[in-house]
PDB file of C-alpha atoms in Angstrom:
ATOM      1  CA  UNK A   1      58.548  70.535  91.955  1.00  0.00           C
ATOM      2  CA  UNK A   2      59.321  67.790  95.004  1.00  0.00           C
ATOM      3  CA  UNK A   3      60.642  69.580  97.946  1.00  0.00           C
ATOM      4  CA  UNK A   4      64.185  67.941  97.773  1.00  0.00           C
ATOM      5  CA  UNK A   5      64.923  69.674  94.711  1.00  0.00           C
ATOM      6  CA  UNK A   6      63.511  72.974  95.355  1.00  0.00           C
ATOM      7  CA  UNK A   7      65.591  73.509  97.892  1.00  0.00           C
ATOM      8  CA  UNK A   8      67.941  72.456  95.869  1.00  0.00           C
ATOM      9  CA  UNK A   9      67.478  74.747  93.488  1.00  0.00           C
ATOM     10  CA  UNK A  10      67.033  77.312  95.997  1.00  0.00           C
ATOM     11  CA  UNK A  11      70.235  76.509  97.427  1.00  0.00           C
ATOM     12  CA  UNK A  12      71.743  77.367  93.675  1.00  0.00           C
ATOM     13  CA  UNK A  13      70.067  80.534  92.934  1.00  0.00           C
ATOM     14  CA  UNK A  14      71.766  81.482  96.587  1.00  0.00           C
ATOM     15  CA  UNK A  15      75.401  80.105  95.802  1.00  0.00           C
ATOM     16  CA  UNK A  16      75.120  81.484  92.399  1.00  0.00           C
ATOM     17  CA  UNK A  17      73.902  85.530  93.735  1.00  0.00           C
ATOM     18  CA  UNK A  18      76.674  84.724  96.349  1.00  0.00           C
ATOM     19  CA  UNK A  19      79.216  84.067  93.789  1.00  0.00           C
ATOM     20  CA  UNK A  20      78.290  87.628  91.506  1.00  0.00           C
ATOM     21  CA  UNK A  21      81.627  88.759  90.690  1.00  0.00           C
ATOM     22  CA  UNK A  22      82.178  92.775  90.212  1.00  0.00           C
ATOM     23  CA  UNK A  23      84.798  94.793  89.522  1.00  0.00           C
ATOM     24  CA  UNK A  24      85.566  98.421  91.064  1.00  0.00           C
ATOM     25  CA  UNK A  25      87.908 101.172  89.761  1.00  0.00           C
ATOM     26  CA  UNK A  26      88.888 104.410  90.626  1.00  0.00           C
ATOM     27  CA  UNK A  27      89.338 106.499  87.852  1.00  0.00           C
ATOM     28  CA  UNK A  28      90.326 110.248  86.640  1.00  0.00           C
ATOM     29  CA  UNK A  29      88.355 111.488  83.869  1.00  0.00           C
ATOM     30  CA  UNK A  30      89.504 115.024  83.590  1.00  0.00           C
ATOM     31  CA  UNK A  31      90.381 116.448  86.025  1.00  0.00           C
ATOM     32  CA  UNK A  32      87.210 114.635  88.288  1.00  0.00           C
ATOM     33  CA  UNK A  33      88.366 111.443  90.386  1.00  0.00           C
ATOM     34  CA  UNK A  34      85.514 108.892  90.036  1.00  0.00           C
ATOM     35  CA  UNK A  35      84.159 105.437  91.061  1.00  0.00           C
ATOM     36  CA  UNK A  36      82.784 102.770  89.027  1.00  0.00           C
ATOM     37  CA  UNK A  37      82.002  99.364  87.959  1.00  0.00           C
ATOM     38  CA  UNK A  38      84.070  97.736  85.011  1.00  0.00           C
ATOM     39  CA  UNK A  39      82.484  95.749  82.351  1.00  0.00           C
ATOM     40  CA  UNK A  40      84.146  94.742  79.642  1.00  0.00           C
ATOM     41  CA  UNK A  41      85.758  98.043  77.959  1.00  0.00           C
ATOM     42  CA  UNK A  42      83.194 100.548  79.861  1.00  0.00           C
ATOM     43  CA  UNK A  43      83.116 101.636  83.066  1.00  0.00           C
ATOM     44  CA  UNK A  44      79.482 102.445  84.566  1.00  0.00           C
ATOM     45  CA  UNK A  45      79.939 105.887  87.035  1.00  0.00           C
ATOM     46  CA  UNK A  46      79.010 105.438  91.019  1.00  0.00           C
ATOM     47  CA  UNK A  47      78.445 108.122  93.096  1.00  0.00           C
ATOM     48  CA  UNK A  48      78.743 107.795  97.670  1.00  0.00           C
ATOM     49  CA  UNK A  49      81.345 105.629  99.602  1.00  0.00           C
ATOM     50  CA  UNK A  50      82.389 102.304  97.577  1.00  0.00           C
ATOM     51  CA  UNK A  51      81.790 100.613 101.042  1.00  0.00           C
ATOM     52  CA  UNK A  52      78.194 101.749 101.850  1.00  0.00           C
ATOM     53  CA  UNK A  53      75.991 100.930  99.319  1.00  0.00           C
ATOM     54  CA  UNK A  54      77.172 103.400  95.995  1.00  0.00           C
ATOM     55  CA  UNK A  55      74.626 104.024  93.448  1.00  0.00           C
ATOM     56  CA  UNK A  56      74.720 104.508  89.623  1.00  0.00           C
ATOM     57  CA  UNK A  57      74.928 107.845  88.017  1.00  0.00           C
ATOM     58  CA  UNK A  58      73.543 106.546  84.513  1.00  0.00           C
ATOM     59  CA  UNK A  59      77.184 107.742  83.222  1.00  0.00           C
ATOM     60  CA  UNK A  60      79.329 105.343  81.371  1.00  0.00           C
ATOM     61  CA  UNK A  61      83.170 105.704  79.881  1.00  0.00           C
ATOM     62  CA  UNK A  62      85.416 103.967  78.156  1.00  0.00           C
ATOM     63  CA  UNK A  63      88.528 102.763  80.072  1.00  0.00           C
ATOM     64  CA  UNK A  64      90.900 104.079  77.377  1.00  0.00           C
ATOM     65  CA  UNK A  65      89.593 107.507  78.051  1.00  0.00           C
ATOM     66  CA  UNK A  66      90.264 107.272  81.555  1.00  0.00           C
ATOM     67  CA  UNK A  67      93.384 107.106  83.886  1.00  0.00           C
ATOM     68  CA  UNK A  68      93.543 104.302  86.158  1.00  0.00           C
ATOM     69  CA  UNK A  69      93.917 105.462  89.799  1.00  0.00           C
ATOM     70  CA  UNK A  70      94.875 102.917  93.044  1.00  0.00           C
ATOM     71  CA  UNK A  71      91.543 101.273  93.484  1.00  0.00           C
ATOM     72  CA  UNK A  72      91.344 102.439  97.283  1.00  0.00           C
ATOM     73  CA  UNK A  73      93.211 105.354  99.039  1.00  0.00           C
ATOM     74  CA  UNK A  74      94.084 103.372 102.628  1.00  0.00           C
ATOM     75  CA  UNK A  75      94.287 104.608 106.062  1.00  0.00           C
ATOM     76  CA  UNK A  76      96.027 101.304 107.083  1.00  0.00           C
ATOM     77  CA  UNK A  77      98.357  99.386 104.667  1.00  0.00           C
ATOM     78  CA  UNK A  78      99.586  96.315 106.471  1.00  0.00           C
ATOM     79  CA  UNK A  79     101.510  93.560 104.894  1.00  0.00           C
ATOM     80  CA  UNK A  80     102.046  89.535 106.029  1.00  0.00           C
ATOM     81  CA  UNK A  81     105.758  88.341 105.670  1.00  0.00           C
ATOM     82  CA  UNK A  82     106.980  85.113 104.914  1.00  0.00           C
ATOM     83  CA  UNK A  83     103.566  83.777 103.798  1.00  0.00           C
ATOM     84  CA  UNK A  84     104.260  80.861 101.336  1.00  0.00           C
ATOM     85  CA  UNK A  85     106.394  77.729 102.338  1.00  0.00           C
ATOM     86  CA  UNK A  86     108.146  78.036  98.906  1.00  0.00           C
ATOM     87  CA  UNK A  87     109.087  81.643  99.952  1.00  0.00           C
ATOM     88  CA  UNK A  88     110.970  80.094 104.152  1.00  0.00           C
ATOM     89  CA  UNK A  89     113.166  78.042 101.929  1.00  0.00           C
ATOM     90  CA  UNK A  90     115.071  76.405 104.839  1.00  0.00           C
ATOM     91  CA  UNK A  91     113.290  79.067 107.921  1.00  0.00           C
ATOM     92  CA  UNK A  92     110.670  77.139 109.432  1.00  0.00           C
ATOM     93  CA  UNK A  93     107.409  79.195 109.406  1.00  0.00           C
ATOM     94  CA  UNK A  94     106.679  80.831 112.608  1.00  0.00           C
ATOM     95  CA  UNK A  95     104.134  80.244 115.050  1.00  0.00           C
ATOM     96  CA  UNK A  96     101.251  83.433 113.906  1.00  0.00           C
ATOM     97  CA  UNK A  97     101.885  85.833 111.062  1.00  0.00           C
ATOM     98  CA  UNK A  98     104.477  88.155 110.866  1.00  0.00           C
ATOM     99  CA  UNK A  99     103.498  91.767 110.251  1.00  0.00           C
ATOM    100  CA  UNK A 100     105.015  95.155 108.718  1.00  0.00           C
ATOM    101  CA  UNK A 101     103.707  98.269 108.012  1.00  0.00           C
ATOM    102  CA  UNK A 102     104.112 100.214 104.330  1.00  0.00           C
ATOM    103  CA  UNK A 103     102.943 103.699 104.613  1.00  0.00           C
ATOM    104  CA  UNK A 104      99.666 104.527 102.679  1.00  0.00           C
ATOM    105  CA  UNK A 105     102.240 106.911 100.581  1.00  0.00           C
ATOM    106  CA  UNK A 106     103.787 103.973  99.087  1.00  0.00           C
ATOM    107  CA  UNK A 107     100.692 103.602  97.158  1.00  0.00           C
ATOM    108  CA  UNK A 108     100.731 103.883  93.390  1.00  0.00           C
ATOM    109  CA  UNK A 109      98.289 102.670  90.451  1.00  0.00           C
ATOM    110  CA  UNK A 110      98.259 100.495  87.574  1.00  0.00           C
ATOM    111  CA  UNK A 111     100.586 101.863  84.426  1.00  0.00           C
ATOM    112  CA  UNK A 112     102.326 104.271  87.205  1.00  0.00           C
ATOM    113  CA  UNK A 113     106.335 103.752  87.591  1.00  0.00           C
ATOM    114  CA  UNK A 114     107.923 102.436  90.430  1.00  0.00           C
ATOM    115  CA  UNK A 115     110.660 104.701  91.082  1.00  0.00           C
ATOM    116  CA  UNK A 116     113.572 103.436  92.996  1.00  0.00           C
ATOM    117  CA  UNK A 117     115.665 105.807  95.315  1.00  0.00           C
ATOM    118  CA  UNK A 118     119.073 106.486  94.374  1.00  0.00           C
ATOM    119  CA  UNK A 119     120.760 105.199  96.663  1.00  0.00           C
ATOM    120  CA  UNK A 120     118.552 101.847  96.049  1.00  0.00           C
ATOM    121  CA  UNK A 121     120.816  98.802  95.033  1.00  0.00           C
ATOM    122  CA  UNK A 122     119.058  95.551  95.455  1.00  0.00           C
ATOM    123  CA  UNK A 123     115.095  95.949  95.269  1.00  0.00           C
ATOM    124  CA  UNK A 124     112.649  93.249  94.346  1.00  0.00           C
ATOM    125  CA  UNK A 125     109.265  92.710  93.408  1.00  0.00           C
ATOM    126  CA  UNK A 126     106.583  90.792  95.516  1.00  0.00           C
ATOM    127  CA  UNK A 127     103.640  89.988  94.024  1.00  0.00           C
ATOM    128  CA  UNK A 128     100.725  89.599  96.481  1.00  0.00           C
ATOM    129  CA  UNK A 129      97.097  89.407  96.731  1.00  0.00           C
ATOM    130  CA  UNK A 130      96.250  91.766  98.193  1.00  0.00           C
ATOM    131  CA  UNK A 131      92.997  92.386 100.953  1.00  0.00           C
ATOM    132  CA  UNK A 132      90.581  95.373 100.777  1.00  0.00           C
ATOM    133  CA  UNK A 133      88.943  95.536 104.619  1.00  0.00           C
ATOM    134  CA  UNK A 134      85.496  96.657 103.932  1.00  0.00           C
ATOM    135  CA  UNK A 135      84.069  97.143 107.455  1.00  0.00           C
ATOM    136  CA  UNK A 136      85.627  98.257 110.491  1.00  0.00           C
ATOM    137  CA  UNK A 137      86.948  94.825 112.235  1.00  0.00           C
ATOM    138  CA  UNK A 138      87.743  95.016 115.947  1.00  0.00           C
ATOM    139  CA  UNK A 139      89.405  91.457 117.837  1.00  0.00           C
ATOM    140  CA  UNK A 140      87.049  89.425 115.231  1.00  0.00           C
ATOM    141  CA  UNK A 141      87.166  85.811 115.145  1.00  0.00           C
ATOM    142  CA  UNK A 142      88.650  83.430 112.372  1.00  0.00           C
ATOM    143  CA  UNK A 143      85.059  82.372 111.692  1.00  0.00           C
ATOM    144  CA  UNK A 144      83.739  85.659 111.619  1.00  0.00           C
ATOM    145  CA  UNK A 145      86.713  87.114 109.539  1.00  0.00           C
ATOM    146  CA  UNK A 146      85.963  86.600 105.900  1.00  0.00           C
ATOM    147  CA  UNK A 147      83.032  88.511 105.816  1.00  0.00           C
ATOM    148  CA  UNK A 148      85.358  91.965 106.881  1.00  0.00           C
ATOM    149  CA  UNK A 149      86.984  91.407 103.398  1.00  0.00           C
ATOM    150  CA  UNK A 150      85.112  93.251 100.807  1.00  0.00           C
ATOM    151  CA  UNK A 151      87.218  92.123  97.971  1.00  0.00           C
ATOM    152  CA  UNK A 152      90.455  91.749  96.858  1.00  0.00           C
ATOM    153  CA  UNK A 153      93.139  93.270  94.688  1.00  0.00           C
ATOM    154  CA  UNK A 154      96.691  92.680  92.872  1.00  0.00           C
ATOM    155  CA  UNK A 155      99.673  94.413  94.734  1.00  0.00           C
ATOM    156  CA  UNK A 156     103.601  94.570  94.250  1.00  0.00           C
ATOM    157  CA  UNK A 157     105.057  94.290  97.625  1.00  0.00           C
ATOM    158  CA  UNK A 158     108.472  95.761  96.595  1.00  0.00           C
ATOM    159  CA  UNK A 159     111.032  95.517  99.123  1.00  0.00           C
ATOM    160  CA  UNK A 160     115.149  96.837  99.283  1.00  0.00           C
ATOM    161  CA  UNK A 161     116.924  93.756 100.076  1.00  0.00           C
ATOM    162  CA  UNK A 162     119.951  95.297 101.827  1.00  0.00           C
ATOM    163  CA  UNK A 163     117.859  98.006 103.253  1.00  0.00           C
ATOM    164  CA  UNK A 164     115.791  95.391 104.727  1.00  0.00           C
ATOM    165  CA  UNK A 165     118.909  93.778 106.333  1.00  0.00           C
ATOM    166  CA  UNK A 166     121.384  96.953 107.866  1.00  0.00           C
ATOM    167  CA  UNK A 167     118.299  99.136 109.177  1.00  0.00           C
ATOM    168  CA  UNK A 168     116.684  99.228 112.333  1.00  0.00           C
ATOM    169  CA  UNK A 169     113.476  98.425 110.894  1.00  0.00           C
ATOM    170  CA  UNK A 170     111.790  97.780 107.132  1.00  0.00           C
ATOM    171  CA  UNK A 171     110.610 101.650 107.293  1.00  0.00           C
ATOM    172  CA  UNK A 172     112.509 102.268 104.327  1.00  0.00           C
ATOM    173  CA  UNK A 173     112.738  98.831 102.955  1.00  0.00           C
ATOM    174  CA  UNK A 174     109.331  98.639 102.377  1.00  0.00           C
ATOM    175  CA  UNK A 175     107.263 102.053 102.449  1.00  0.00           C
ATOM    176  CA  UNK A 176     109.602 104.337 100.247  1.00  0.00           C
ATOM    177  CA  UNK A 177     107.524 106.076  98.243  1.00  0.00           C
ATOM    178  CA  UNK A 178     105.580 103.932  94.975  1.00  0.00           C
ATOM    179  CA  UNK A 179     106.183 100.811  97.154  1.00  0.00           C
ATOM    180  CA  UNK A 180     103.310  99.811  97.151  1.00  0.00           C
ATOM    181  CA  UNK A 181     102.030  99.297  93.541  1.00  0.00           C
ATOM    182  CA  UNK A 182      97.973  98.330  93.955  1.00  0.00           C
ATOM    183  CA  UNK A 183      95.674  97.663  91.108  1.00  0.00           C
ATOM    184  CA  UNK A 184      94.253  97.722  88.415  1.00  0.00           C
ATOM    185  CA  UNK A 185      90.610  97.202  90.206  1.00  0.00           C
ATOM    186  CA  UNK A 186      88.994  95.470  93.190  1.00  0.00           C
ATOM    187  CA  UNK A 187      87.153  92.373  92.979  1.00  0.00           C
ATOM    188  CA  UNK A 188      84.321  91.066  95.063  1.00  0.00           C
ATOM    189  CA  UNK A 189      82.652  87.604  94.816  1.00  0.00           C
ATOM    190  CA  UNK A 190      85.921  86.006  94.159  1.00  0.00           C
ATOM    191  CA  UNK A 191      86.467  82.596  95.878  1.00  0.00           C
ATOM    192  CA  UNK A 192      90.077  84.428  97.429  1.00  0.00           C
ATOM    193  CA  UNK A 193      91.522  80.776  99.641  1.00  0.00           C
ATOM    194  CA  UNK A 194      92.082  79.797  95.253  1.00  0.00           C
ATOM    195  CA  UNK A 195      93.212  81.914  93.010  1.00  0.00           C
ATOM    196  CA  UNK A 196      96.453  81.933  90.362  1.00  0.00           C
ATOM    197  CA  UNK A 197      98.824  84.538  91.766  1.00  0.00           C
ATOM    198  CA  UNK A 198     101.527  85.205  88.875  1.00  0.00           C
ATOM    199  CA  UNK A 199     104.345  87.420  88.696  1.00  0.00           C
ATOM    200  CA  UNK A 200     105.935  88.523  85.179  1.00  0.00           C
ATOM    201  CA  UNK A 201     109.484  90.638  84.733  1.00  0.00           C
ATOM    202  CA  UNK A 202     109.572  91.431  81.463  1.00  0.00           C
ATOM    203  CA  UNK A 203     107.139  89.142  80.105  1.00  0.00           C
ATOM    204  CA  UNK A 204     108.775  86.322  81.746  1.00  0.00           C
ATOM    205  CA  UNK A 205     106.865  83.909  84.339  1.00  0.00           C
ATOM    206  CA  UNK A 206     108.885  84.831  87.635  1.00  0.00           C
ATOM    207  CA  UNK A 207     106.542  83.678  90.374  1.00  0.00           C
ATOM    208  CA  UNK A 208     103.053  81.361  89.983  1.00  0.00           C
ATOM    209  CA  UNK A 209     101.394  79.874  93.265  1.00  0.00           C
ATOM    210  CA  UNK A 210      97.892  79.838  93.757  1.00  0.00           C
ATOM    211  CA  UNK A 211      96.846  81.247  97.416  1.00  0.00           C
ATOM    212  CA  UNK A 212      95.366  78.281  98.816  1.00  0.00           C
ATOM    213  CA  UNK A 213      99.026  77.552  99.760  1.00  0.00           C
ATOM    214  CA  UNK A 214      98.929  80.227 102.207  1.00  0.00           C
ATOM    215  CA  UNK A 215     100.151  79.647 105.353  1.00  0.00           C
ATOM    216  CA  UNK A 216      98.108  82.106 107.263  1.00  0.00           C
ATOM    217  CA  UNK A 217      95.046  81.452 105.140  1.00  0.00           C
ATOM    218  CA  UNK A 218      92.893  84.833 104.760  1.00  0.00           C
ATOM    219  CA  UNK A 219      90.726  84.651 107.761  1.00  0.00           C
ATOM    220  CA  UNK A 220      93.302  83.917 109.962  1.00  0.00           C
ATOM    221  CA  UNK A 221      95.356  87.167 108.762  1.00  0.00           C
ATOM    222  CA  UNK A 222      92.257  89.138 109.677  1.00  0.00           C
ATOM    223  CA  UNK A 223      91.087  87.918 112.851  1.00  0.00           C
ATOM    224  CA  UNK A 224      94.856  88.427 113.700  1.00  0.00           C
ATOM    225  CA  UNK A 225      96.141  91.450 113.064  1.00  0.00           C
ATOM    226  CA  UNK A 226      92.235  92.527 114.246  1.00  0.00           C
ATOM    227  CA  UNK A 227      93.359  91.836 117.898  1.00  0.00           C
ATOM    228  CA  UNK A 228      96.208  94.100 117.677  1.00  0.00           C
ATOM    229  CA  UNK A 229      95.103  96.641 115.553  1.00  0.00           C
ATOM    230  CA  UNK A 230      90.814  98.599 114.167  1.00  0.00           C
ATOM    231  CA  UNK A 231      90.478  97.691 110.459  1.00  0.00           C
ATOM    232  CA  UNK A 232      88.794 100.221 108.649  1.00  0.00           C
ATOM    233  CA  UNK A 233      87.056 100.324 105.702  1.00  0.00           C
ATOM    234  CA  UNK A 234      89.449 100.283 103.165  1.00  0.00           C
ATOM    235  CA  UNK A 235      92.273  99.312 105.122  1.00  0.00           C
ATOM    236  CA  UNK A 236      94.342  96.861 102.899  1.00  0.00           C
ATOM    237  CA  UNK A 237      96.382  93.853 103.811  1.00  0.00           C
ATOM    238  CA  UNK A 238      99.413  92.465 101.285  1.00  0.00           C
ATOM    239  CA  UNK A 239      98.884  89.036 102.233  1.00  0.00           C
ATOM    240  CA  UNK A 240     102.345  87.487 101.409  1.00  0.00           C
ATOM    241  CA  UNK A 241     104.489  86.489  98.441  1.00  0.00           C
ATOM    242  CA  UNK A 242     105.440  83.141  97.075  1.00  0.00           C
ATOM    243  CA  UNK A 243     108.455  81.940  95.834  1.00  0.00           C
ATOM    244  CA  UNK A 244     111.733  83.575  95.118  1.00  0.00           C
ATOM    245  CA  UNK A 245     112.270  87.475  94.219  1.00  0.00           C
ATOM    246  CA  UNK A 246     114.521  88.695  92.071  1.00  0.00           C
ATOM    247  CA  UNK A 247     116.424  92.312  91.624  1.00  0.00           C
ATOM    248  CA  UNK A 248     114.519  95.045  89.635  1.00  0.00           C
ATOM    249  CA  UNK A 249     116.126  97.564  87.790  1.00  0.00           C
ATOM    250  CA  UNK A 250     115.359 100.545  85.378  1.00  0.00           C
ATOM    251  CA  UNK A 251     113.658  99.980  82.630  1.00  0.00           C
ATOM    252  CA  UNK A 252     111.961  96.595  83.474  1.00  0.00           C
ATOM    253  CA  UNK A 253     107.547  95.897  82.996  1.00  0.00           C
ATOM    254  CA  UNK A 254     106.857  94.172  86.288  1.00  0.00           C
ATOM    255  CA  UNK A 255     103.355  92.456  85.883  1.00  0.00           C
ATOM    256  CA  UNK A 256     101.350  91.266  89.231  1.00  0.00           C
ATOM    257  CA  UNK A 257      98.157  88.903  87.438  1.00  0.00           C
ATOM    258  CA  UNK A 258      95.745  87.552  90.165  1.00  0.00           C
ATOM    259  CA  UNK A 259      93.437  85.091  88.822  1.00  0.00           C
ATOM    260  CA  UNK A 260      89.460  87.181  87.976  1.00  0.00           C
ATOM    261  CA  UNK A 261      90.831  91.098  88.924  1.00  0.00           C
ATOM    262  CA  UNK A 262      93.456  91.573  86.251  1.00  0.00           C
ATOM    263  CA  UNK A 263      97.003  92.579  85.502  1.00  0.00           C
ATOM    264  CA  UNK A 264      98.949  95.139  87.662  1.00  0.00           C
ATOM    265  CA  UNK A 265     101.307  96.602  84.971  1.00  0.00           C
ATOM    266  CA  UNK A 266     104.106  99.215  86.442  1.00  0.00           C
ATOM    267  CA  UNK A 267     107.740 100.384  84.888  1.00  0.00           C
ATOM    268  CA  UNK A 268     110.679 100.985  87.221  1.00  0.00           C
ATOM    269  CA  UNK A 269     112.734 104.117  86.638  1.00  0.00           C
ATOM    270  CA  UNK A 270     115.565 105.172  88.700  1.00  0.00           C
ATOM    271  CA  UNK A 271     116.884 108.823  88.950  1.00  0.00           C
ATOM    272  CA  UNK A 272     120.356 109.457  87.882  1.00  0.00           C
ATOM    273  CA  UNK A 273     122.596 110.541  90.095  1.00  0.00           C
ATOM    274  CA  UNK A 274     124.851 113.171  89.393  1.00  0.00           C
ATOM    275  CA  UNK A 275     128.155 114.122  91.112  1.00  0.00           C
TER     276      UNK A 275
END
C-alpha cells in the first residue's frame, strides 16, 4: 500500500474507534442497583465507577426485566438558560451563558412521573440535551473543554412559569422535586454540536431543533461555568431548550428524543388538594 493511503486508512480506522458509540444505564434488578451497557434488548452487567474504566461481569439482562434508574446520580446539576435564538424571541441573547442551579433531588428516571406541587399552576416542559461531566474540570479552556464531557443524555428541564416570575430566585421554579427528568441512558461517541433534539406532549411534535443552533455551543458551556465552579465526575449540565414551552398538566406523556440515546418518557400527576 503507497504511503498516502495508508495513512489514510490509518486516519479511518482512528475516526472510526473515535466515533464507537455506547450506551450506559443504570438499572434495578431486584432489589440490586446496577451498571451496564445496552445493546439492543440486553443489557451486559459492569461492575467499578462508570467513569474509571468499569469492567464486565459476564452477566447479561433483558431491559424488560429491569427498572430504568437516572443514568447518573449528580453532585452538581447545573442548567444553561435561554440557549436557542428561537427560544429569546424578541430578548437579545446575552453576552456569556446564563446559569441556574436544580438540586440533584429534582432528579427522576425514564417511565417515572413528574409530579407537580399543588399549588403548581403554570409548569412547562424543556427538553434539553443534557451533559454528563466525566472528569473533574477546573477553569479549563474552550479548546480543552470537550474532552471533560463523557457523554450525553436526554433531560426535561421543567420549569413553573409564575414561580419563575414572583420569587426571589428559580429555587422552586426549577428544582422542586422530579424536576429534573434525566434519561433513559448515557451516550458516548456521539458527535453532540448535531444532534435532533425533539420534544413530544402527547404524541404531538412540540419542540424539534437540532443543537448545532446553540448559542453557547458545548465547549463554551464547560470551559465557562468551569471558571466559576469544580466539575466533577458526573456532574451534569441541561444545556438549554429551544423553542416555545407549553403548560403541562395531569395526565399528559411528555417525551424528550435526542437523536442516538433514546426517548425520555415521563407522566405528570398532580396531587389533589383537598379542603
Amino acid at each position: 500500500m503507497r504511503p498516502t493511503l495508508f495513512a489514510a486508512a490509518l486516519l479511518l480506522m482512528a475516526n472510526s474507534a473515535a466515533a464507537q458509540v455506547t450506551k450506559y444505564v443504570r438499572y434495578q434488578n431486584g432489589n440490586t442497583a446496577a451498571l451496564g451497557i445496552l445493546e439492543g434488548d440486553n443489557i451486559r452487567e459492569l461492575r467499578g465507577d462508570l467513569f474509571a474504566n468499569p469492567q464486565p461481569t459476564g452477566k447479561t439482562v433483558k431491559l424488560s426485566a429491569v427498572k430504568l434508574l437516572p443514568p447518573v446520580l449528580p453532585g452538581k446539576v447545573i442548567a444553561v438558560g435561554l440557549n436557542y435564538k428561537t427560544h429569546l424571541g424578541e430578548r437579545p441573547a446575552a453576552a456569556y451563558p446564563g446559569l441556574f442551579a436544580k438540586m440533584p433531588t429534582s432528579i427522576i428516571a425514564h417511565l417515572e412521573d413528574i409530579v407537580l406541587p399543588p399549588d403548581a399552576k403554570n409548569t412547562h416542559y424543556e427538553g434539553e440535551m443534557v451533559l454528563v461531566i466525566g472528569k473533574t474540570a477546573h477553569n479549563v479552556s474552550v479548546a480543552d473543554a470537550k474532552s471533560y464531557v463523557f457523554g450525553v443524555t436526554a433531560g426535561n428541564d421543567v420549569s413553573e412559569r409564575d414561580w419563575q416570575r414572583a420569587d426571589l430566585q428559580w429555587f422552586r421554579a426549577k428544582a422542586s422535586d422530579t424536576f429534573g427528568p434525566l434519561g433513559p441512558s448515557i451516550v458516548t461517541g456521539l458527535n453532540f454540536d448535531n444532534l435532533l433534539l425533539q420534544t413530544r406532549l402527547n404524541g404531538e411534535v412540540v419542540q424539534s431543533q437540532r443543537t448545532e443552533d446553540l448559542i453557547f455551543p458545548v465547549a463554551e458551556i464547560v470551559s465557562y461555568i468551569s471558571r466559576y465552579v469544580t466539575l466533577n465526575p458526573g456532574d451534569v449540565i441541561y444545556s438549554g431548550t429551544p423553542g416555545t414551552t407549553k403548560q403541562m398538566k395531569a395526565g399528559d406523556i411528555v417525551e424528550i428524543e435526542l437523536e442516538g440515546v433514546g426517548v425520555l418518557r415521563n407522566k405528570v400527576t398532580q396531587p389533589t388538594v383537598t379542603p
